[in-house]
Short mmCIF file of C-alpha atoms in Angstrom, two decimals:
data_model
loop_
_atom_site.label_atom_id
_atom_site.label_comp_id
_atom_site.label_asym_id
_atom_site.label_seq_id
_atom_site.Cartn_x
_atom_site.Cartn_y
_atom_site.Cartn_z
CA UNK A 1173 122.66 110.42 154.39
CA UNK A 1174 125.33 111.59 156.62
CA UNK A 1175 126.07 109.11 159.46
CA UNK A 1176 127.48 110.63 162.60
CA UNK A 1177 129.52 108.28 164.83
CA UNK A 1178 130.23 109.40 168.37
CA UNK A 1179 132.96 108.02 170.54
CA UNK A 1180 133.46 106.83 173.10
CA UNK A 1181 129.92 105.41 173.89
CA UNK A 1182 130.61 105.98 177.58
CA UNK A 1183 133.25 108.19 179.33
CA UNK A 1184 133.86 107.62 183.03
CA UNK A 1185 135.49 110.59 184.58
CA UNK A 1186 135.72 112.40 187.86
CA UNK A 1187 134.57 115.96 188.58
CA UNK A 1188 137.35 118.29 187.60
CA UNK A 1189 138.68 116.27 184.92
CA UNK A 1190 138.73 117.06 181.18
CA UNK A 1191 136.27 115.42 178.85
CA UNK A 1192 136.88 115.00 175.11
CA UNK A 1193 134.02 113.75 172.99
CA UNK A 1194 134.32 112.84 169.26
CA UNK A 1195 131.77 113.08 166.51
CA UNK A 1196 132.85 111.71 163.06
CA UNK A 1197 130.75 112.15 160.06
CA UNK A 1198 130.67 109.73 157.03
CA UNK A 1199 130.86 112.73 154.71
CA UNK A 1200 132.02 116.27 155.10
CA UNK A 1201 129.45 118.37 157.02
CA UNK A 1202 128.72 121.47 154.97
CA UNK A 1203 129.64 124.85 156.39
CA UNK A 1204 130.11 123.39 159.71
CA UNK A 1205 126.39 122.92 160.40
CA UNK A 1206 127.47 120.78 163.29
CA UNK A 1207 125.61 121.13 166.68
CA UNK A 1208 126.13 119.67 170.13
CA UNK A 1209 123.44 119.07 172.72
CA UNK A 1210 123.42 117.91 176.35
CA UNK A 1211 120.58 115.72 177.57
CA UNK A 1212 119.72 114.76 181.08
CA UNK A 1213 117.24 111.95 182.04
CA UNK A 1214 113.72 113.09 181.52
CA UNK A 1215 114.64 116.21 179.85
CA UNK A 1216 114.66 117.64 176.36
CA UNK A 1217 118.20 118.22 174.83
CA UNK A 1218 119.92 121.41 175.62
CA UNK A 1219 121.76 123.33 172.84
CA UNK A 1220 125.49 123.78 173.80
CA UNK A 1221 127.33 124.43 170.55
CA UNK A 1222 126.38 125.46 166.98
CA UNK A 1223 128.27 125.99 163.86
CA UNK A 1224 130.84 123.59 165.31
CA UNK A 1225 132.45 126.09 167.62
CA UNK A 1226 129.91 128.82 168.70
CA UNK A 1227 128.56 128.59 172.31
CA UNK A 1228 124.92 129.07 172.76
CA UNK A 1229 123.68 131.67 174.96
CA UNK A 1230 124.22 130.95 178.63
CA UNK A 1231 126.57 128.06 178.05
CA UNK A 1232 129.64 128.07 180.37
CA UNK A 1233 132.98 128.66 178.73
CA UNK A 1234 134.21 125.36 179.97
CA UNK A 1235 132.30 123.94 176.96
CA UNK A 1236 134.08 124.28 173.66
CA UNK A 1237 133.57 122.84 170.20
CA UNK A 1238 136.09 122.35 167.39
CA UNK A 1239 136.61 120.62 164.15
CA UNK A 1240 135.54 120.81 160.50
CA UNK A 1241 134.86 118.45 157.61
CA UNK A 1242 134.38 115.05 159.05
CA UNK A 1243 135.86 115.32 162.54
CA UNK A 1244 134.43 117.31 165.38
CA UNK A 1245 135.14 117.48 169.07
CA UNK A 1246 133.35 118.71 172.20
CA UNK A 1247 135.57 119.48 175.06
CA UNK A 1248 134.57 120.06 178.67
CA UNK A 1249 137.67 121.50 180.32
CA UNK A 1250 136.72 120.79 184.00
CA UNK A 1251 133.72 118.67 184.58
CA UNK A 1252 131.28 119.97 187.09
CA UNK A 1253 128.75 117.73 188.81
CA UNK A 1254 125.95 118.99 186.59
CA UNK A 1255 127.81 118.06 183.51
CA UNK A 1256 127.24 114.26 183.83
CA UNK A 1257 124.79 113.58 181.08
CA UNK A 1258 124.48 112.31 177.42
CA UNK A 1259 125.82 114.48 174.64
CA UNK A 1260 124.65 114.29 171.09
CA UNK A 1261 126.10 115.80 167.95
CA UNK A 1262 123.78 116.67 165.12
CA UNK A 1263 124.21 117.83 161.48
CA UNK A 1264 122.00 119.58 158.93
CA UNK A 1265 124.45 120.49 156.29
CA UNK A 1266 122.58 118.07 154.09
CA UNK A 1267 119.27 116.32 154.36
CA UNK A 1268 118.24 114.26 156.17
CA UNK A 1269 119.01 115.80 159.48
CA UNK A 1270 121.01 113.25 161.57
CA UNK A 1271 122.09 112.76 165.12
CA UNK A 1272 124.97 110.92 166.49
CA UNK A 1273 124.34 107.91 168.77
CA UNK A 1274 125.50 109.84 171.80
CA UNK A 1275 128.23 109.75 174.47
CA UNK A 1276 127.35 109.16 178.06
CA UNK A 1277 129.60 111.10 180.50
CA UNK A 1278 129.33 109.31 183.80
CA UNK A 1279 130.86 109.78 187.12
CA UNK A 1280 133.86 107.51 187.83
CA UNK B 252 108.18 133.50 176.74
CA UNK B 253 107.81 131.19 173.83
CA UNK B 254 106.49 127.71 174.52
CA UNK B 255 105.66 124.50 172.67
CA UNK B 256 102.82 122.58 174.10
CA UNK B 257 102.09 119.19 172.63
CA UNK B 258 99.27 116.64 172.98
CA UNK B 259 98.10 113.39 171.55
CA UNK B 260 97.23 109.80 172.26
CA UNK B 261 99.79 107.99 174.27
CA UNK B 262 98.72 104.34 173.67
CA UNK B 263 98.17 102.81 170.27
CA UNK B 264 97.58 99.34 168.87
CA UNK B 265 99.63 98.00 166.05
CA UNK B 266 98.54 99.27 162.66
CA UNK B 267 96.82 102.32 164.04
CA UNK B 268 97.81 105.95 163.22
CA UNK B 269 99.79 108.07 165.68
CA UNK B 270 98.53 111.64 165.81
CA UNK B 271 100.17 114.49 167.75
CA UNK B 272 99.71 118.21 167.73
CA UNK B 273 102.14 120.99 168.89
CA UNK B 274 101.00 124.61 169.58
CA UNK B 275 103.43 127.50 169.49
CA UNK B 276 102.74 130.14 172.08
CA UNK B 277 104.51 133.39 171.61
CA UNK B 278 107.23 134.45 169.21
CA UNK B 279 107.27 134.30 165.43
CA UNK B 280 105.73 131.20 163.72
CA UNK B 281 107.08 132.12 160.26
CA UNK B 282 110.76 132.38 160.91
CA UNK B 283 111.39 128.78 161.72
CA UNK B 284 110.98 125.22 160.64
CA UNK B 285 108.77 123.15 163.05
CA UNK B 286 109.96 119.69 163.59
CA UNK B 287 109.11 116.33 165.15
CA UNK B 288 111.83 114.22 166.66
CA UNK B 289 111.41 110.84 168.52
CA UNK B 290 113.59 108.99 170.98
CA UNK B 291 112.97 105.21 171.87
CA UNK B 292 113.37 104.47 175.49
CA UNK B 293 117.10 104.38 176.34
CA UNK B 294 118.13 105.15 172.76
CA UNK B 295 119.20 108.11 170.69
CA UNK B 296 117.38 110.81 168.74
CA UNK B 297 115.76 110.41 165.32
CA UNK B 298 114.54 113.30 163.26
CA UNK B 299 111.13 112.54 161.71
CA UNK B 300 110.50 115.71 159.60
CA UNK B 301 109.86 119.39 159.46
CA UNK B 302 107.40 121.95 158.13
CA UNK B 303 107.58 125.67 157.68
CA UNK B 304 104.75 128.26 157.85
CA UNK B 305 103.97 127.89 154.09
CA UNK B 306 103.53 124.20 154.42
CA UNK B 307 106.91 123.12 152.87
CA UNK B 308 107.98 119.82 154.29
CA UNK B 309 110.92 117.53 154.52
CA UNK B 310 110.77 114.04 155.89
CA UNK B 311 113.31 111.38 157.05
CA UNK B 312 113.50 108.96 154.10
CA UNK B 313 113.35 106.10 156.60
CA UNK B 314 109.85 107.18 157.72
CA UNK B 315 108.54 109.18 154.67
CA UNK B 316 106.10 106.55 153.41
CA UNK B 317 104.21 106.63 156.70
CA UNK B 318 104.67 110.40 157.85
CA UNK B 319 102.48 113.39 157.18
CA UNK B 320 103.27 116.76 158.91
CA UNK B 321 100.87 119.57 158.45
CA UNK B 322 100.47 123.01 159.72
CA UNK B 323 97.55 125.34 160.83
CA UNK B 324 98.92 128.80 160.77
CA UNK B 325 95.59 130.36 162.02
CA UNK B 326 96.25 128.51 165.18
CA UNK B 327 100.06 128.50 165.21
CA UNK B 328 99.93 124.67 165.31
CA UNK B 329 101.55 121.89 163.53
CA UNK B 330 100.76 118.16 163.65
CA UNK B 331 102.22 114.78 163.04
CA UNK B 332 100.59 111.65 161.71
CA UNK B 333 102.49 108.36 161.53
CA UNK B 334 100.46 105.50 160.08
CA UNK B 335 100.68 101.81 160.49
CA UNK B 336 102.58 101.89 163.73
CA UNK B 337 104.37 98.91 165.14
CA UNK B 338 106.08 98.30 168.48
CA UNK B 339 109.23 99.69 166.82
CA UNK B 340 107.55 103.17 166.82
CA UNK B 341 107.32 103.18 170.66
CA UNK B 342 109.16 106.25 171.71
CA UNK B 343 109.09 109.77 173.25
CA UNK B 344 107.80 112.13 170.48
CA UNK B 345 108.87 115.73 170.77
CA UNK B 346 108.02 118.82 168.81
CA UNK B 347 110.91 121.32 168.45
CA UNK B 348 111.81 124.58 166.85
CA UNK B 349 114.48 124.56 164.20
CA UNK B 350 116.32 127.80 163.55
CA UNK B 351 116.53 128.53 159.89
CA UNK B 352 120.07 129.14 158.65
CA UNK B 353 121.98 127.83 161.55
CA UNK B 354 119.91 124.68 161.58
CA UNK B 355 119.77 123.88 165.31
CA UNK B 356 116.97 123.16 167.75
CA UNK B 357 116.57 126.01 170.27
CA UNK B 358 113.14 125.09 171.80
CA UNK B 359 111.56 121.80 172.65
CA UNK B 360 108.10 120.53 173.72
CA UNK B 361 107.95 118.34 176.83
CA UNK B 362 107.59 115.08 174.85
CA UNK B 363 104.85 112.44 174.57
CA UNK B 364 105.57 108.85 175.30
CA UNK B 365 103.70 106.90 172.70
CA UNK B 366 103.52 103.20 173.43
CA UNK B 367 102.45 100.82 170.68
CA UNK B 368 101.18 97.61 172.11
CA UNK B 369 98.55 95.01 171.47
#
């Protein structure tokens, strides 16, 4: 099983600042089947990034994904008020499908 | 507009069987894997398992001995059964659509809070 470790657990930032979230895999994620979601309280996760770096439809270009192998990053270039949420990475390069533990981006 | 509508019992006693069903309204049923995911209160996401239109399943090894996912293609529905529940199974259970090939979830049900308590 591929374990995804997200860091930091909580990121305290102000609107307008840059957020850098990390997702590290215990083994290489095949063909960059690495995905990022945003989740707000009481809501289902929202797809942000798939294939490690491709933005989903309707996702603002302030969100970007990068990385390969075992190290992946989600960057939010300038935080908007609606971006404060929990972010999860997910892989399905190999079974079982696994999620990271999440990074909470909170208002400083 | 494609929607997932789920239903099932929200309160169970220990040792009972959790049973949830998810209906797919609109769109193709055969082009995806149909999945169950759970999220304990205040915690992260856990993949339970998936099924496709032909009934091929994959389960999380940590739950495999207790999980059955089935499909009814005549109704565009799929179901989850989790046996011998304990308090550790208390979570929001969601159905979701998994895009084959790119392997991401692009559509989710509203979620059902299932509480296991004596």
